[in-house]
Amino acid sequence: MRPESVTAGQQDMVAAKDSYDRCCSAPDFFASFYRNFFENAPEIESLFANTDFTRQHNLLKHAVGLLLLFPKQPPSDPNVLTRVAQRHSRQDLDIDPAHYPSFVESLMKTVRQHDPEFTPDLERAWRATVAAGIEYMQSQY
């Protein structure tokens, strides 16, 4: 792809993915995310009472990666987030769509803490990239 044909959305996706790669190299990125998430939304913590956090960190790593890929998906099901959305729906884990804004805020706080190249423009790129996936997750409740 020639540089002049790259859209702003594609640039945002690349910037967010590069940032995520930097964050994933920080050994405590995922533990920090959950500390931030529970601080931001204390009512969420009880949902993780019997959680194996080593496994949960791997699931989160995969899920965030899927959120970053979602904008490339065709607008039909199934897509890369279908299984994650089904798992979080009222038929399974029953994760209220109202919790997703806290998830995003906690993710942004954690990225800010762990990406040495973090800037306001990078935060905007992250938010723009994950927005469609978050909306999809909420719509599948």
mmCIF file of C-alpha atoms in Angstrom:
data_model
loop_
_atom_site.group_PDB
_atom_site.id
_atom_site.type_symbol
_atom_site.label_atom_id
_atom_site.label_comp_id
_atom_site.label_asym_id
_atom_site.label_seq_id
_atom_site.Cartn_x
_atom_site.Cartn_y
_atom_site.Cartn_z
ATOM 1 C CA MET A 1 0.000 0.000 0.000
ATOM 2 C CA ARG A 2 1.398 3.366 -0.947
ATOM 3 C CA PRO A 3 1.609 5.880 1.927
ATOM 4 C CA GLU A 4 -0.706 8.388 0.248
ATOM 5 C CA SER A 5 -3.443 5.733 0.088
ATOM 6 C CA VAL A 6 -3.385 5.035 3.844
ATOM 7 C CA THR A 7 -6.503 6.389 5.549
ATOM 8 C CA ALA A 8 -6.586 8.152 8.905
ATOM 9 C CA GLY A 9 -8.377 5.108 10.341
ATOM 10 C CA GLN A 10 -5.627 2.801 9.119
ATOM 11 C CA GLN A 11 -2.989 5.135 10.579
ATOM 12 C CA ASP A 12 -4.849 5.071 13.907
ATOM 13 C CA MET A 13 -4.963 1.270 13.845
ATOM 14 C CA VAL A 14 -1.240 1.012 13.159
ATOM 15 C CA ALA A 15 -0.406 3.551 15.874
ATOM 16 C CA ALA A 16 -2.636 1.784 18.429
ATOM 17 C CA LYS A 17 -1.241 -1.651 17.504
ATOM 18 C CA ASP A 18 2.344 -0.394 17.794
ATOM 19 C CA SER A 19 1.483 1.117 21.167
ATOM 20 C CA TYR A 20 -0.112 -2.150 22.275
ATOM 21 C CA ASP A 21 3.023 -4.051 21.283
ATOM 22 C CA ARG A 22 5.074 -1.703 23.476
ATOM 23 C CA CYS A 23 2.613 -2.146 26.351
ATOM 24 C CA CYS A 24 2.630 -5.937 26.066
ATOM 25 C CA SER A 25 6.381 -5.906 26.600
ATOM 26 C CA ALA A 26 5.832 -4.408 30.085
ATOM 27 C CA PRO A 27 5.643 -7.360 32.494
ATOM 28 C CA ASP A 28 2.931 -5.803 34.652
ATOM 29 C CA PHE A 29 0.739 -4.241 31.956
ATOM 30 C CA PHE A 30 -2.200 -6.606 32.418
ATOM 31 C CA ALA A 31 -2.015 -6.626 36.218
ATOM 32 C CA SER A 32 -1.953 -2.812 36.080
ATOM 33 C CA PHE A 33 -5.009 -2.838 33.849
ATOM 34 C CA TYR A 34 -7.007 -4.837 36.383
ATOM 35 C CA ARG A 35 -5.856 -2.612 39.264
ATOM 36 C CA ASN A 36 -6.999 0.419 37.262
ATOM 37 C CA PHE A 37 -10.248 -1.267 36.226
ATOM 38 C CA PHE A 38 -11.160 -2.229 39.798
ATOM 39 C CA GLU A 39 -10.255 1.255 41.016
ATOM 40 C CA ASN A 40 -12.319 2.870 38.252
ATOM 41 C CA ALA A 41 -15.289 0.495 38.647
ATOM 42 C CA PRO A 42 -15.186 -1.157 42.099
ATOM 43 C CA GLU A 43 -18.439 -3.003 41.429
ATOM 44 C CA ILE A 44 -16.620 -5.024 38.755
ATOM 45 C CA GLU A 45 -14.112 -6.607 41.120
ATOM 46 C CA SER A 46 -16.622 -9.082 42.565
ATOM 47 C CA LEU A 47 -17.138 -10.511 39.059
ATOM 48 C CA PHE A 48 -13.504 -11.648 39.188
ATOM 49 C CA ALA A 49 -13.645 -13.245 42.660
ATOM 50 C CA ASN A 50 -12.625 -16.751 41.548
ATOM 51 C CA THR A 51 -10.486 -15.759 38.584
ATOM 52 C CA ASP A 52 -7.162 -17.280 37.624
ATOM 53 C CA PHE A 53 -5.453 -14.017 36.709
ATOM 54 C CA THR A 54 -2.618 -15.644 34.790
ATOM 55 C CA ARG A 55 -5.231 -17.076 32.435
ATOM 56 C CA GLN A 56 -7.269 -13.869 32.552
ATOM 57 C CA HIS A 57 -4.275 -11.778 31.496
ATOM 58 C CA ASN A 58 -3.870 -14.008 28.423
ATOM 59 C CA LEU A 59 -7.579 -13.683 27.608
ATOM 60 C CA LEU A 60 -7.377 -9.898 27.960
ATOM 61 C CA LYS A 61 -4.276 -9.764 25.773
ATOM 62 C CA HIS A 62 -6.138 -11.660 23.052
ATOM 63 C CA ALA A 63 -9.350 -9.625 23.429
ATOM 64 C CA VAL A 64 -7.607 -6.248 23.186
ATOM 65 C CA GLY A 65 -5.772 -7.514 20.113
ATOM 66 C CA LEU A 66 -9.150 -8.401 18.583
ATOM 67 C CA LEU A 67 -10.531 -4.946 19.431
ATOM 68 C CA LEU A 68 -7.609 -3.438 17.543
ATOM 69 C CA LEU A 69 -8.347 -5.650 14.502
ATOM 70 C CA PHE A 70 -12.104 -5.164 14.519
ATOM 71 C CA PRO A 71 -12.221 -2.044 12.287
ATOM 72 C CA LYS A 72 -10.877 -4.192 9.411
ATOM 73 C CA GLN A 73 -13.796 -6.624 9.717
ATOM 74 C CA PRO A 74 -16.641 -6.771 7.217
ATOM 75 C CA PRO A 75 -19.907 -5.529 8.737
ATOM 76 C CA SER A 76 -21.369 -9.021 9.184
ATOM 77 C CA ASP A 77 -21.294 -11.878 11.657
ATOM 78 C CA PRO A 78 -19.343 -13.855 12.494
ATOM 79 C CA ASN A 79 -16.313 -11.617 12.953
ATOM 80 C CA VAL A 80 -13.210 -11.594 15.145
ATOM 81 C CA LEU A 81 -15.216 -10.417 18.185
ATOM 82 C CA THR A 82 -18.245 -12.686 17.844
ATOM 83 C CA ARG A 83 -17.025 -15.306 20.328
ATOM 84 C CA VAL A 84 -15.881 -12.697 22.857
ATOM 85 C CA ALA A 85 -19.205 -10.850 22.540
ATOM 86 C CA GLN A 86 -21.170 -14.069 23.030
ATOM 87 C CA ARG A 87 -19.124 -14.899 26.134
ATOM 88 C CA HIS A 88 -19.792 -11.453 27.635
ATOM 89 C CA SER A 89 -23.510 -11.392 26.696
ATOM 90 C CA ARG A 90 -26.463 -11.904 29.040
ATOM 91 C CA GLN A 91 -26.531 -15.564 27.930
ATOM 92 C CA ASP A 92 -23.143 -16.240 29.539
ATOM 93 C CA LEU A 93 -21.112 -13.853 31.748
ATOM 94 C CA ASP A 94 -23.858 -11.180 31.704
ATOM 95 C CA ILE A 95 -21.490 -8.199 31.481
ATOM 96 C CA ASP A 96 -23.638 -5.088 31.484
ATOM 97 C CA PRO A 97 -22.893 -2.838 28.481
ATOM 98 C CA ALA A 98 -22.665 0.074 30.938
ATOM 99 C CA HIS A 99 -19.306 -1.337 32.111
ATOM 100 C CA TYR A 100 -17.585 -0.872 28.767
ATOM 101 C CA PRO A 101 -16.808 2.858 29.217
ATOM 102 C CA SER A 102 -14.981 1.987 32.463
ATOM 103 C CA PHE A 103 -13.098 -0.701 30.563
ATOM 104 C CA VAL A 104 -11.969 1.820 27.940
ATOM 105 C CA GLU A 105 -11.000 4.445 30.534
ATOM 106 C CA SER A 106 -9.002 1.870 32.479
ATOM 107 C CA LEU A 107 -7.315 0.682 29.298
ATOM 108 C CA MET A 108 -6.350 4.258 28.375
ATOM 109 C CA LYS A 109 -4.969 4.885 31.868
ATOM 110 C CA THR A 110 -2.926 1.695 31.673
ATOM 111 C CA VAL A 111 -1.593 2.471 28.197
ATOM 112 C CA ARG A 112 -0.673 5.955 29.423
ATOM 113 C CA GLN A 113 1.271 4.362 32.303
ATOM 114 C CA HIS A 114 3.124 1.768 30.203
ATOM 115 C CA ASP A 115 3.717 3.198 26.737
ATOM 116 C CA PRO A 116 6.752 5.501 26.848
ATOM 117 C CA GLU A 117 5.613 7.031 23.541
ATOM 118 C CA PHE A 118 2.123 7.896 24.774
ATOM 119 C CA THR A 119 0.712 11.239 23.579
ATOM 120 C CA PRO A 120 -2.766 12.759 23.417
ATOM 121 C CA ASP A 121 -2.803 11.975 19.692
ATOM 122 C CA LEU A 122 -1.981 8.346 20.415
ATOM 123 C CA GLU A 123 -4.823 8.212 22.941
ATOM 124 C CA ARG A 124 -7.162 9.580 20.261
ATOM 125 C CA ALA A 125 -5.919 6.863 17.861
ATOM 126 C CA TRP A 126 -6.572 4.165 20.473
ATOM 127 C CA ARG A 127 -10.060 5.455 21.213
ATOM 128 C CA ALA A 128 -10.922 5.744 17.531
ATOM 129 C CA THR A 129 -9.650 2.224 16.860
ATOM 130 C CA VAL A 130 -11.460 0.438 19.704
ATOM 131 C CA ALA A 131 -14.736 2.396 19.441
ATOM 132 C CA ALA A 132 -16.374 0.175 16.809
ATOM 133 C CA GLY A 133 -15.443 -3.003 18.653
ATOM 134 C CA ILE A 134 -16.768 -1.668 21.945
ATOM 135 C CA GLU A 135 -20.026 -0.664 20.243
ATOM 136 C CA TYR A 136 -20.272 -4.141 18.740
ATOM 137 C CA MET A 137 -19.692 -5.793 22.137
ATOM 138 C CA GLN A 138 -22.404 -3.627 23.701
ATOM 139 C CA SER A 139 -24.845 -4.360 20.867
ATOM 140 C CA GLN A 140 -24.472 -8.113 21.348
ATOM 141 C CA TYR A 141 -25.527 -8.070 24.991
#
